[in-house]
PDB file of C-alpha atoms in Angstrom:
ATOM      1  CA  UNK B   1     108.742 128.303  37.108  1.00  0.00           C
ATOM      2  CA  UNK B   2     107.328 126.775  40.107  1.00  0.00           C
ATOM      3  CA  UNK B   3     107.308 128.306  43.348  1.00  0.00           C
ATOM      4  CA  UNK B   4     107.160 126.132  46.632  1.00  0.00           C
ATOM      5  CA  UNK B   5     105.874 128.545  49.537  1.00  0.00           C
ATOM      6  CA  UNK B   6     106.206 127.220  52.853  1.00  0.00           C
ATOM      7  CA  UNK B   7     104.776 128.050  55.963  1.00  0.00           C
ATOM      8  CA  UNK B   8     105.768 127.132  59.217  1.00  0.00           C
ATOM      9  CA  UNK B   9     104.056 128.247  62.705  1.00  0.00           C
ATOM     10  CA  UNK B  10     105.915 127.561  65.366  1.00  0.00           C
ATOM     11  CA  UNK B  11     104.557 127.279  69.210  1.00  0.00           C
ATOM     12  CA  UNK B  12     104.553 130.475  70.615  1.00  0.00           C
ATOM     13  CA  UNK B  13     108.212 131.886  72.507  1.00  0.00           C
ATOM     14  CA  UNK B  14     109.626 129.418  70.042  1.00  0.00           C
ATOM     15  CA  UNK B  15     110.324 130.867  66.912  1.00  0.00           C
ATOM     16  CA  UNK B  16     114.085 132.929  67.659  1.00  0.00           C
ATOM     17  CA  UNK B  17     115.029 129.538  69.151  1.00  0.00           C
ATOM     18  CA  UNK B  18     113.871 127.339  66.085  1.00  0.00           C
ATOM     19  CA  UNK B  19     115.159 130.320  63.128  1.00  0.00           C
ATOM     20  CA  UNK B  20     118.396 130.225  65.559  1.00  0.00           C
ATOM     21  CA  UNK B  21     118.548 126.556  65.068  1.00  0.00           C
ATOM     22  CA  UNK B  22     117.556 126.089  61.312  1.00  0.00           C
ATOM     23  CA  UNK B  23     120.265 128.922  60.482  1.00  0.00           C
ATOM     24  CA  UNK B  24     123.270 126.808  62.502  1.00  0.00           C
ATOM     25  CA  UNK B  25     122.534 123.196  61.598  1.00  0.00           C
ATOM     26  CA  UNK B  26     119.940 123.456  57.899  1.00  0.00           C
ATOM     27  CA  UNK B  27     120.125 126.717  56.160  1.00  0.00           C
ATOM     28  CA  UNK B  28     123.618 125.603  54.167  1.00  0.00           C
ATOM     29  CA  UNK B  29     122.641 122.882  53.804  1.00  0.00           C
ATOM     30  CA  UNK B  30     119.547 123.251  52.060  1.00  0.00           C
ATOM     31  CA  UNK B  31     120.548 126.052  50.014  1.00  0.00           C
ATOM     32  CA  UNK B  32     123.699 123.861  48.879  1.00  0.00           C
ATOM     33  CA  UNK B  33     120.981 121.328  47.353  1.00  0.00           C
ATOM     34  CA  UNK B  34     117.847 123.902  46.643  1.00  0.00           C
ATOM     35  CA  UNK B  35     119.525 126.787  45.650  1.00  0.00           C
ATOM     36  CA  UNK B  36     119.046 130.289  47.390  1.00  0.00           C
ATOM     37  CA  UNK B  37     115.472 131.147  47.861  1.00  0.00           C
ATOM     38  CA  UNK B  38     113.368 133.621  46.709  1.00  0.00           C
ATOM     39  CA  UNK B  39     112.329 134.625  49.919  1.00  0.00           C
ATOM     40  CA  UNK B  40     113.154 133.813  53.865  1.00  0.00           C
ATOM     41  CA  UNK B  41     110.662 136.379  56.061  1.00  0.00           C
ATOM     42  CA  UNK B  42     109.471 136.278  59.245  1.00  0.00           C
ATOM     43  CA  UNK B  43     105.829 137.463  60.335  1.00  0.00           C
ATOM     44  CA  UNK B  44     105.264 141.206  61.309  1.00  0.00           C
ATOM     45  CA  UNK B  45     101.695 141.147  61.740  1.00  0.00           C
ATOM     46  CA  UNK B  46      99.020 138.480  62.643  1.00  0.00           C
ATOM     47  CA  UNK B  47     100.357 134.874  63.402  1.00  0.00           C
ATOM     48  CA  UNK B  48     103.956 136.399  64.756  1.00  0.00           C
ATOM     49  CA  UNK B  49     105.061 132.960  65.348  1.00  0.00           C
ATOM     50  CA  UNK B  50     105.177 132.228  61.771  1.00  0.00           C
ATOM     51  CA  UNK B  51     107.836 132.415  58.947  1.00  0.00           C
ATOM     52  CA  UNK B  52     107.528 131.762  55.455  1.00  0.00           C
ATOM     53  CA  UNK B  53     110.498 130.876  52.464  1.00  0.00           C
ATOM     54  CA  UNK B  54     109.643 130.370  49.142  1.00  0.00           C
ATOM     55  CA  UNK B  55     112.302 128.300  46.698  1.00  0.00           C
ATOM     56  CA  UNK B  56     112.013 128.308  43.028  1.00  0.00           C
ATOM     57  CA  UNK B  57     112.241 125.586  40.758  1.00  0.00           C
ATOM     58  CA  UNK B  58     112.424 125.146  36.856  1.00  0.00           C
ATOM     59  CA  UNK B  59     109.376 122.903  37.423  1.00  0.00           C
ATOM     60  CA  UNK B  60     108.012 119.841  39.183  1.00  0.00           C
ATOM     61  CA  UNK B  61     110.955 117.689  38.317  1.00  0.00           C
ATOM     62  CA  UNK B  62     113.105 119.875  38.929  1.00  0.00           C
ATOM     63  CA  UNK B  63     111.913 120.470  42.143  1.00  0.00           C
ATOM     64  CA  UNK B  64     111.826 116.145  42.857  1.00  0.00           C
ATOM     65  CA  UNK B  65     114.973 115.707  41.908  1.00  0.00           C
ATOM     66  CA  UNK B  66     116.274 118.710  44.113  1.00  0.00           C
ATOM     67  CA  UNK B  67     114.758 117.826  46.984  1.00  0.00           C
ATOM     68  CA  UNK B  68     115.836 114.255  47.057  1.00  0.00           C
ATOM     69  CA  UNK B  69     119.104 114.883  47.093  1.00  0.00           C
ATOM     70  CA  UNK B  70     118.733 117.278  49.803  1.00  0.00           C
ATOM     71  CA  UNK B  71     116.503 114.121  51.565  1.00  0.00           C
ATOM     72  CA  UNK B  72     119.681 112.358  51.093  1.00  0.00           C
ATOM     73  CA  UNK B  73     121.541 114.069  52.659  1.00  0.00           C
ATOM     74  CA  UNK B  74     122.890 113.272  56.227  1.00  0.00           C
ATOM     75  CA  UNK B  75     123.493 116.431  57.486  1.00  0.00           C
ATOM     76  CA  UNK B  76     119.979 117.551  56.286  1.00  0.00           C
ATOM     77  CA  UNK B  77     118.883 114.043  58.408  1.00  0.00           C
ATOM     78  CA  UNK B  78     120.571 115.198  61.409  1.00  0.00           C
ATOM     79  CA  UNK B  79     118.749 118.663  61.251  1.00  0.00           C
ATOM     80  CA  UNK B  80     115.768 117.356  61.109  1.00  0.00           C
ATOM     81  CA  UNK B  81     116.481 115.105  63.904  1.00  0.00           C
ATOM     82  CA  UNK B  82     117.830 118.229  65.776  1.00  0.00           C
ATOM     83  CA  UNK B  83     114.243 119.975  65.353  1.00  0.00           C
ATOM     84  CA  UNK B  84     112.379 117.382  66.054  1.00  0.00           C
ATOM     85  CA  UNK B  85     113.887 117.109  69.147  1.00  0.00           C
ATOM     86  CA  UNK B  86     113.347 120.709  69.842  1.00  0.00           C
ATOM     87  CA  UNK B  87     109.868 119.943  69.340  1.00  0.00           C
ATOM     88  CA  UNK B  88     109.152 124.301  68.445  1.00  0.00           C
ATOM     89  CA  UNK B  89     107.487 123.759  65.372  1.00  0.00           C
ATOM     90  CA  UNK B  90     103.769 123.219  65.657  1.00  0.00           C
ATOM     91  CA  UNK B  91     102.781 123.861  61.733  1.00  0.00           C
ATOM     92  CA  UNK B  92     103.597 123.117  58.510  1.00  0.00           C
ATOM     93  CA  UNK B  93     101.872 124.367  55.084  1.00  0.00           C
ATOM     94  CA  UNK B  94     103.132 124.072  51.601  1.00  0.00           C
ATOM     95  CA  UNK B  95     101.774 125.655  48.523  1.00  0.00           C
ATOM     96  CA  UNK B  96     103.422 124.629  44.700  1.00  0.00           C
ATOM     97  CA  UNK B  97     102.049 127.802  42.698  1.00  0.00           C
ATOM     98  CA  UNK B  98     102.897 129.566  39.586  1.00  0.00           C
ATOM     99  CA  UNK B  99     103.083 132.696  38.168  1.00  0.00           C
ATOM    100  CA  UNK B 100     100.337 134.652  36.152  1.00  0.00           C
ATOM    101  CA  UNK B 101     100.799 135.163  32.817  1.00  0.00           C
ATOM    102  CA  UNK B 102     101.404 139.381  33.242  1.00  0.00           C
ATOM    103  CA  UNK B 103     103.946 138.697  36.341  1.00  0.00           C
ATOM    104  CA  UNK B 104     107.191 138.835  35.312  1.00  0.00           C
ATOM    105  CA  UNK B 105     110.064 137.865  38.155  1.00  0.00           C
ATOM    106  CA  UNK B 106     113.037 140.271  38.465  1.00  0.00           C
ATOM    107  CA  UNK B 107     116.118 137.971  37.575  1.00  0.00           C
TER     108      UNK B 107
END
């Protein structure tokens, strides 16, 4: 398996405007081409303008072919073009990891 964390900061008062946003005009849409993710959480603690998801993949090419569908997409286009516009994002970091040989993900 191979797990794609992402991080996103967004510029502070932002982030309820840009999760509001991503859940209208992306969330379906991505999950229609990712699959559900593992994860969707918003910071408690330290950077609170930050969320992270993390999707799950078979592996690498899985993960390619996933997301270039979801790249070729037009409504995925026109969110991006929506939060863009929006400008609340400041950050972006991804991390591709695996798991450790004794970890053992509920199904």
């Amino acid at each position: 398996m191979l797990y794609d964390v992402r991080t996103y900061t967004c510029h502070a008062g932002k982030i309820k405007k840009h999760l509001a946003l991503y859940a209208e005009h992306g969330y379906d849409v991505q999950r229609r081409h990712l699959g559900e993710p593992l994860a969707y959480m918003q910071t408690e603690s330290g950077d609170v303008n930050s969320y992270v998801h993390i999707w799950v993949f078979d592996d690498a090419a899985d993960r390619a072919r996933k997301r270039a569908a979801l790249q070729a997409d037009p409504a995925w286009a026109q969110y991006l073009a929506r939060s863009s516009d929006a400008g609340y994002l400041l950050s972006q970091r991804n991390q591709l990891m695996t798991a450790v040989p004794f970890f053992k993900p509920k199904p």
